[in-house]
mmCIF file of C-alpha atoms and ligand atoms in Angstrom:
data_model
loop_
_atom_site.group_PDB
_atom_site.id
_atom_site.type_symbol
_atom_site.label_atom_id
_atom_site.label_comp_id
_atom_site.label_asym_id
_atom_site.label_seq_id
_atom_site.Cartn_x
_atom_site.Cartn_y
_atom_site.Cartn_z
ATOM 1 C CA MET A 123 -0.069 -0.138 0.009
ATOM 2 C CA GLY A 124 1.354 2.878 -1.377
ATOM 3 C CA SER A 125 1.010 6.713 0.649
ATOM 4 C CA ALA A 126 1.054 10.554 -0.631
ATOM 5 C CA THR A 127 3.906 12.728 -0.698
ATOM 6 C CA GLU A 128 3.302 15.938 1.179
ATOM 7 C CA ALA A 129 2.676 17.386 -1.895
ATOM 8 C CA THR A 130 -0.280 15.195 -2.949
ATOM 9 C CA LYS A 131 -1.071 14.997 0.672
ATOM 10 C CA ASP A 132 -4.733 17.043 0.154
ATOM 11 C CA ILE A 133 -5.474 15.526 -3.338
ATOM 12 C CA SER A 134 -9.133 12.993 -2.707
ATOM 13 C CA GLU A 135 -5.910 9.823 -2.847
ATOM 14 C CA ASN A 136 -9.091 7.093 -1.290
ATOM 15 C CA LEU A 137 -9.274 2.950 -1.085
ATOM 16 C CA LEU A 138 -11.715 1.250 -3.605
ATOM 17 C CA GLY A 139 -10.193 -2.245 -2.646
ATOM 18 C CA ASP A 140 -6.191 -1.825 -3.415
ATOM 19 C CA LYS A 141 -7.341 0.999 -5.782
ATOM 20 C CA LYS A 142 -7.031 5.177 -4.959
ATOM 21 C CA VAL A 143 -8.792 6.672 -6.996
ATOM 22 C CA THR A 144 -9.241 11.009 -7.744
ATOM 23 C CA VAL A 145 -13.198 11.846 -8.113
ATOM 24 C CA VAL A 146 -14.920 14.621 -8.856
ATOM 25 C CA PHE A 147 -18.366 14.496 -8.522
ATOM 26 C CA VAL A 148 -20.107 16.623 -11.446
ATOM 27 C CA LEU A 149 -23.749 17.881 -10.230
ATOM 28 C CA GLY A 150 -26.565 19.521 -12.005
ATOM 29 C CA GLY A 151 -30.207 19.784 -12.856
ATOM 30 C CA PRO A 152 -31.483 18.265 -15.593
ATOM 31 C CA GLY A 153 -30.204 18.957 -19.003
ATOM 32 C CA SER A 154 -27.881 21.437 -17.673
ATOM 33 C CA GLY A 155 -25.183 20.082 -19.588
ATOM 34 C CA LYS A 156 -23.090 17.836 -17.749
ATOM 35 C CA GLY A 157 -22.573 14.670 -19.825
ATOM 36 C CA THR A 158 -22.202 17.514 -22.593
ATOM 37 C CA GLN A 159 -19.519 18.725 -21.208
ATOM 38 C CA CYS A 160 -17.726 15.319 -19.521
ATOM 39 C CA ALA A 161 -17.127 14.459 -22.847
ATOM 40 C CA ASN A 162 -14.641 17.328 -23.137
ATOM 41 C CA ILE A 163 -13.120 17.315 -19.924
ATOM 42 C CA VAL A 164 -12.860 13.376 -21.071
ATOM 43 C CA GLU A 165 -11.035 14.644 -24.537
ATOM 44 C CA HIS A 166 -9.004 17.115 -22.697
ATOM 45 C CA TYR A 167 -7.321 15.872 -18.888
ATOM 46 C CA GLY A 168 -8.107 12.174 -19.130
ATOM 47 C CA PHE A 169 -10.833 11.437 -17.187
ATOM 48 C CA THR A 170 -12.696 8.776 -17.719
ATOM 49 C CA HIS A 171 -16.848 9.593 -17.584
ATOM 50 C CA LEU A 172 -19.003 7.575 -15.715
ATOM 51 C CA SER A 173 -23.160 8.699 -15.780
ATOM 52 C CA ALA A 174 -25.066 7.278 -13.083
ATOM 53 C CA GLY A 175 -27.710 7.726 -15.117
ATOM 54 C CA ASP A 176 -26.138 5.921 -18.195
ATOM 55 C CA LEU A 177 -25.126 2.779 -16.092
ATOM 56 C CA LEU A 178 -28.615 2.777 -14.991
ATOM 57 C CA ARG A 179 -29.664 2.340 -18.741
ATOM 58 C CA ALA A 180 -27.175 -0.082 -19.389
ATOM 59 C CA GLU A 181 -28.527 -2.246 -16.406
ATOM 60 C CA ILE A 182 -31.936 -2.229 -17.618
ATOM 61 C CA LYS A 183 -30.165 -3.136 -21.122
ATOM 62 C CA SER A 184 -28.339 -5.804 -19.644
ATOM 63 C CA GLY A 185 -31.994 -7.865 -18.232
ATOM 64 C CA SER A 186 -30.820 -7.611 -14.759
ATOM 65 C CA GLU A 187 -33.123 -8.489 -12.332
ATOM 66 C CA ASN A 188 -33.636 -4.768 -11.393
ATOM 67 C CA GLY A 189 -34.028 -3.887 -14.677
ATOM 68 C CA THR A 190 -38.122 -3.427 -14.435
ATOM 69 C CA MET A 191 -37.704 -1.321 -11.630
ATOM 70 C CA ILE A 192 -35.261 0.746 -12.470
ATOM 71 C CA GLN A 193 -37.526 1.193 -15.633
ATOM 72 C CA ASN A 194 -39.805 2.178 -13.750
ATOM 73 C CA MET A 195 -38.285 4.377 -11.241
ATOM 74 C CA ILE A 196 -36.175 6.514 -14.538
ATOM 75 C CA LYS A 197 -39.704 6.776 -15.918
ATOM 76 C CA GLU A 198 -40.981 8.501 -12.780
ATOM 77 C CA GLY A 199 -37.741 10.902 -12.020
ATOM 78 C CA LYS A 200 -37.082 8.879 -9.051
ATOM 79 C CA ILE A 201 -34.272 7.897 -7.466
ATOM 80 C CA VAL A 202 -32.779 4.379 -7.669
ATOM 81 C CA PRO A 203 -32.177 2.791 -4.050
ATOM 82 C CA SER A 204 -28.889 3.971 -3.483
ATOM 83 C CA GLU A 205 -26.978 0.016 -3.315
ATOM 84 C CA VAL A 206 -28.183 -0.570 -6.509
ATOM 85 C CA THR A 207 -25.900 2.727 -8.293
ATOM 86 C CA ILE A 208 -23.414 2.258 -5.978
ATOM 87 C CA LYS A 209 -22.366 -1.505 -6.860
ATOM 88 C CA LEU A 210 -22.506 -0.275 -10.691
ATOM 89 C CA LEU A 211 -20.261 2.822 -10.277
ATOM 90 C CA GLN A 212 -17.740 0.513 -7.419
ATOM 91 C CA THR A 213 -17.807 -2.189 -10.670
ATOM 92 C CA ALA A 214 -17.496 0.528 -13.146
ATOM 93 C CA ILE A 215 -14.030 1.981 -11.068
ATOM 94 C CA LEU A 216 -12.732 -1.382 -10.632
ATOM 95 C CA GLU A 217 -13.229 -2.347 -14.266
ATOM 96 C CA ASN A 218 -11.561 0.577 -15.214
ATOM 97 C CA GLY A 219 -7.661 1.160 -16.018
ATOM 98 C CA ASN A 220 -7.841 4.784 -15.170
ATOM 99 C CA ASP A 221 -7.661 6.208 -11.451
ATOM 100 C CA LYS A 222 -9.225 9.527 -12.524
ATOM 101 C CA PHE A 223 -13.224 10.196 -12.526
ATOM 102 C CA LEU A 224 -15.484 12.307 -13.189
ATOM 103 C CA ILE A 225 -19.285 10.872 -11.620
ATOM 104 C CA ASP A 226 -22.108 12.894 -13.528
ATOM 105 C CA GLY A 227 -25.594 12.526 -11.757
ATOM 106 C CA PHE A 228 -24.268 10.967 -8.471
ATOM 107 C CA PRO A 229 -25.073 11.588 -5.626
ATOM 108 C CA ARG A 230 -28.195 12.505 -6.272
ATOM 109 C CA ASN A 231 -30.140 12.432 -2.438
ATOM 110 C CA GLU A 232 -27.753 12.921 0.930
ATOM 111 C CA GLU A 233 -28.741 8.727 1.094
ATOM 112 C CA ASN A 234 -26.545 8.325 -2.047
ATOM 113 C CA ARG A 235 -24.086 10.151 -0.672
ATOM 114 C CA ALA A 236 -23.583 8.985 2.536
ATOM 115 C CA ALA A 237 -23.602 5.261 1.501
ATOM 116 C CA PHE A 238 -21.324 6.301 -1.003
ATOM 117 C CA GLU A 239 -18.836 7.533 1.354
ATOM 118 C CA ARG A 240 -19.362 4.626 3.693
ATOM 119 C CA VAL A 241 -19.134 1.636 1.119
ATOM 120 C CA THR A 242 -16.125 3.087 -1.130
ATOM 121 C CA GLY A 243 -14.387 4.997 1.488
ATOM 122 C CA ILE A 244 -13.850 7.830 -1.721
ATOM 123 C CA VAL A 245 -14.545 11.927 -0.583
ATOM 124 C CA PRO A 246 -14.775 14.268 -4.156
ATOM 125 C CA GLU A 247 -11.305 16.031 -5.000
ATOM 126 C CA PHE A 248 -14.786 18.885 -5.787
ATOM 127 C CA VAL A 249 -18.336 19.078 -6.860
ATOM 128 C CA LEU A 250 -18.655 20.772 -10.303
ATOM 129 C CA PHE A 251 -22.240 22.076 -10.308
ATOM 130 C CA PHE A 252 -24.143 23.108 -13.288
ATOM 131 C CA ASP A 253 -25.226 25.975 -12.848
ATOM 132 C CA CYS A 254 -28.859 26.327 -15.426
ATOM 133 C CA SER A 255 -32.742 28.222 -14.806
ATOM 134 C CA GLU A 256 -35.593 25.465 -15.515
ATOM 135 C CA GLU A 257 -36.785 27.272 -18.707
ATOM 136 C CA GLU A 258 -33.363 26.580 -20.209
ATOM 137 C CA MET A 259 -32.875 23.206 -18.552
ATOM 138 C CA GLU A 260 -36.856 21.961 -19.967
ATOM 139 C CA ARG A 261 -36.016 23.402 -23.321
ATOM 140 C CA ARG A 262 -32.682 21.276 -23.862
ATOM 141 C CA LEU A 263 -34.378 18.546 -22.619
ATOM 142 C CA LEU A 264 -37.371 18.473 -25.169
ATOM 143 C CA GLY A 265 -35.082 19.266 -27.605
ATOM 144 C CA ARG A 266 -32.453 16.468 -26.692
ATOM 145 C CA ASN A 267 -34.083 13.622 -29.000
ATOM 146 C CA GLN A 268 -32.026 10.941 -27.543
ATOM 147 C CA GLY A 269 -34.879 8.671 -27.179
ATOM 148 C CA ARG A 270 -35.215 8.745 -23.258
ATOM 149 C CA VAL A 271 -38.544 7.483 -21.546
ATOM 150 C CA ASP A 272 -38.002 10.563 -18.638
ATOM 151 C CA ASP A 273 -37.285 13.406 -21.453
ATOM 152 C CA ASN A 274 -41.177 14.449 -21.660
ATOM 153 C CA ILE A 275 -42.796 16.879 -19.690
ATOM 154 C CA GLU A 276 -44.875 15.458 -17.078
ATOM 155 C CA THR A 277 -41.482 13.405 -15.918
ATOM 156 C CA ILE A 278 -39.439 16.641 -16.882
ATOM 157 C CA LYS A 279 -40.959 18.376 -13.940
ATOM 158 C CA LYS A 280 -41.079 15.634 -11.448
ATOM 159 C CA ARG A 281 -37.417 14.875 -12.329
ATOM 160 C CA PHE A 282 -36.776 19.266 -11.243
ATOM 161 C CA LYS A 283 -38.962 18.635 -8.161
ATOM 162 C CA VAL A 284 -36.582 15.595 -7.167
ATOM 163 C CA PHE A 285 -33.514 17.806 -8.035
ATOM 164 C CA VAL A 286 -34.934 20.789 -5.626
ATOM 165 C CA GLU A 287 -35.728 18.875 -2.619
ATOM 166 C CA SER A 288 -33.214 16.301 -2.883
ATOM 167 C CA SER A 289 -30.556 16.866 -4.658
ATOM 168 C CA LEU A 290 -29.467 20.457 -3.775
ATOM 169 C CA PRO A 291 -29.371 19.594 -0.180
ATOM 170 C CA VAL A 292 -26.174 17.419 -1.312
ATOM 171 C CA VAL A 293 -24.509 20.618 -3.226
ATOM 172 C CA GLU A 294 -24.753 22.235 -0.519
ATOM 173 C CA HIS A 295 -23.597 19.715 1.806
ATOM 174 C CA TYR A 296 -20.511 20.227 -0.321
ATOM 175 C CA GLU A 297 -20.483 23.925 -0.318
ATOM 176 C CA SER A 298 -20.061 24.106 3.492
ATOM 177 C CA LEU A 299 -17.584 22.294 3.194
ATOM 178 C CA GLY A 300 -16.026 24.430 0.224
ATOM 179 C CA LYS A 301 -15.642 22.167 -1.827
ATOM 180 C CA VAL A 302 -17.939 23.230 -5.176
ATOM 181 C CA LYS A 303 -16.750 24.543 -8.117
ATOM 182 C CA ARG A 304 -19.949 26.808 -9.484
ATOM 183 C CA ILE A 305 -20.343 26.981 -13.155
ATOM 184 C CA ASP A 306 -22.915 29.357 -15.240
ATOM 185 C CA ALA A 307 -24.360 26.389 -17.172
ATOM 186 C CA ALA A 308 -26.346 28.671 -19.270
ATOM 187 C CA LYS A 309 -23.858 29.624 -21.830
ATOM 188 C CA PRO A 310 -23.555 28.719 -25.107
ATOM 189 C CA ILE A 311 -21.430 25.057 -24.898
ATOM 190 C CA PRO A 312 -18.179 26.061 -26.321
ATOM 191 C CA GLU A 313 -18.103 29.462 -23.609
ATOM 192 C CA VAL A 314 -19.315 26.444 -20.521
ATOM 193 C CA PHE A 315 -16.414 25.019 -21.608
ATOM 194 C CA GLU A 316 -13.685 27.524 -21.486
ATOM 195 C CA ASP A 317 -14.698 28.355 -17.649
ATOM 196 C CA ILE A 318 -14.253 24.754 -16.828
ATOM 197 C CA LYS A 319 -10.941 24.352 -18.854
ATOM 198 C CA VAL A 320 -9.772 27.414 -15.954
ATOM 199 C CA ILE A 321 -10.987 24.377 -13.157
ATOM 200 C CA PHE A 322 -9.167 21.395 -14.407
ATOM 201 C CA SER A 323 -6.265 23.853 -15.518
ATOM 202 C CA SER A 324 -5.129 24.948 -12.942
ATOM 203 C CA LEU A 325 -5.971 22.345 -10.725
ATOM 204 C CA ALA A 326 -4.578 20.097 -13.424
ATOM 205 C CA SER A 327 -0.471 19.679 -12.169
ATOM 206 C CA LYS A 328 -2.294 18.270 -8.420
ATOM 207 C CA VAL A 329 -5.133 16.854 -9.650
ATOM 208 C CA MET A 330 -3.098 14.493 -12.011
ATOM 209 C CA LYS A 331 -0.377 14.083 -10.320
ATOM 210 C CA LEU A 332 -0.823 11.091 -8.325
ATOM 211 C CA VAL A 333 2.313 10.066 -6.317
ATOM 212 C CA ILE A 334 2.752 7.067 -4.743
ATOM 213 C CA ILE A 335 5.778 5.879 -2.546
ATOM 214 C CA SER A 336 5.811 2.234 -2.335
ATOM 215 C CA SER A 337 6.345 1.567 1.460
HETATM 216 N N1 LIG B 1745 -24.516 25.055 -23.451
HETATM 217 C C1 LIG B 1745 -25.632 24.471 -23.856
HETATM 218 N N2 LIG B 1745 -26.499 25.416 -24.318
HETATM 219 C C2 LIG B 1745 -27.254 24.578 -25.209
HETATM 220 N N3 LIG B 1745 -27.795 23.145 -24.949
HETATM 221 C C3 LIG B 1745 -26.741 22.106 -24.654
HETATM 222 C C4 LIG B 1745 -26.659 22.931 -23.268
HETATM 223 N N4 LIG B 1745 -25.274 22.290 -22.887
HETATM 224 C C5 LIG B 1745 -25.872 20.480 -23.633
HETATM 225 N N5 LIG B 1745 -26.903 21.054 -24.415
HETATM 226 C C6 LIG B 1745 -28.148 20.215 -25.177
HETATM 227 O O1 LIG B 1745 -28.460 20.008 -23.946
HETATM 228 C C7 LIG B 1745 -29.133 18.691 -23.878
HETATM 229 C C8 LIG B 1745 -29.071 17.839 -22.330
HETATM 230 O O2 LIG B 1745 -27.462 18.058 -22.157
HETATM 231 P P1 LIG B 1745 -26.768 17.207 -21.279
HETATM 232 O O3 LIG B 1745 -27.476 15.567 -21.412
HETATM 233 O O4 LIG B 1745 -25.282 17.084 -21.767
HETATM 234 O O5 LIG B 1745 -27.586 17.340 -20.067
HETATM 235 P P2 LIG B 1745 -27.137 16.725 -18.935
HETATM 236 O O6 LIG B 1745 -27.505 17.499 -17.245
HETATM 237 O O7 LIG B 1745 -26.089 15.322 -19.083
HETATM 238 O O8 LIG B 1745 -28.817 16.181 -18.413
HETATM 239 P P3 LIG B 1745 -29.432 14.645 -17.757
HETATM 240 O O9 LIG B 1745 -29.029 15.085 -16.473
HETATM 241 O O10 LIG B 1745 -30.840 14.573 -18.113
HETATM 242 O O11 LIG B 1745 -28.386 13.525 -17.877
HETATM 243 C C9 LIG B 1745 -28.443 18.248 -24.912
HETATM 244 O O12 LIG B 1745 -29.783 17.987 -26.443
HETATM 245 C C10 LIG B 1745 -27.119 18.457 -24.950
HETATM 246 O O13 LIG B 1745 -26.570 18.803 -26.487
HETATM 247 N N1 LIG B 1746 -27.561 8.955 -8.942
HETATM 248 C C1 LIG B 1746 -28.542 8.535 -9.237
HETATM 249 C C2 LIG B 1746 -28.947 9.507 -10.884
HETATM 250 C C3 LIG B 1746 -29.971 8.337 -11.867
HETATM 251 N N2 LIG B 1746 -30.623 8.083 -11.564
HETATM 252 C C4 LIG B 1746 -31.657 7.433 -12.586
HETATM 253 O O1 LIG B 1746 -31.585 7.977 -13.363
HETATM 254 C C5 LIG B 1746 -32.462 8.843 -13.946
HETATM 255 C C6 LIG B 1746 -31.596 9.595 -15.567
HETATM 256 O O2 LIG B 1746 -30.857 9.823 -14.278
HETATM 257 P P1 LIG B 1746 -29.295 10.865 -15.444
HETATM 258 O O3 LIG B 1746 -28.648 11.717 -14.535
HETATM 259 O O4 LIG B 1746 -28.857 10.350 -17.099
HETATM 260 O O5 LIG B 1746 -30.299 12.471 -16.075
HETATM 261 C C7 LIG B 1746 -32.737 9.764 -12.870
HETATM 262 O O6 LIG B 1746 -34.301 10.877 -12.964
HETATM 263 C C8 LIG B 1746 -33.118 9.017 -12.069
HETATM 264 O O7 LIG B 1746 -34.144 8.109 -12.480
HETATM 265 C C9 LIG B 1746 -31.014 7.682 -10.155
HETATM 266 O O8 LIG B 1746 -31.685 6.607 -9.370
HETATM 267 N N3 LIG B 1746 -29.765 8.141 -9.378
HETATM 268 MG MG1 LIG B 1747 -27.077 13.531 -18.878
#
């Protein structure tokens, strides 16, 4: 087992089994542009993108015994029990050779947050928060056209309610720890990424450089 040097001791190096990882949580309302910008961050900064929603949708497609339950929850805009989502995230992290992850759309509520920290021991390096009005998010979701069962006005309204009631308190929790980097996500896509670049570039040397000294 290695330990961090003095220069990297404030980086989130945590244990997941034997694996040390750096994690950034990417949070924001439905349609705020998390997935779009994660693709840009992956391309420029070498992170692996894990979208909790994508993992849950893949689980439905795989024919898993939880598939019907997950499908029903997504249709209703409800949050799937933490143990299901955490298991999927944990497996995805362990199966991936990378050690830097963007976890998009998770934690979605206090239960997600506390259970993830308890099970994995991971504390995020920071939280990238996409700030956008409901009016703009609704416009984007209705225009997304990816055949998602939850991109209809009835489910969108439910997702907004869940976001305000359950997800924003998680952001507030991390805000109280000084861990939130807030982005104006209402800007056009290239401008949002320019703002994100400032954050990742200034942290790059710290986040990217995990120095492990064999003991
Ligand atoms: N800054 C932006 N300006 C305009 N449209 C955008 C912007 N960012 C993303 N979009 C578009 O809005 C839609 C939603 O974006 P995206 O899927 O990235 O959001 P999301 O936050 O991942 O949503 P969800 O939480 O539902 O997964 C997509 O069609 C995307 O192309
Ligand atoms: N932590 C999570 C994340 C997502 N879900 C469910 O998936 C839906 C879609 O999520 P997106 O991030 O892709 O928008 C979401 O509305 C939830 O039903 C979840 O339960 N837990
Ligand atoms: Mg998404």
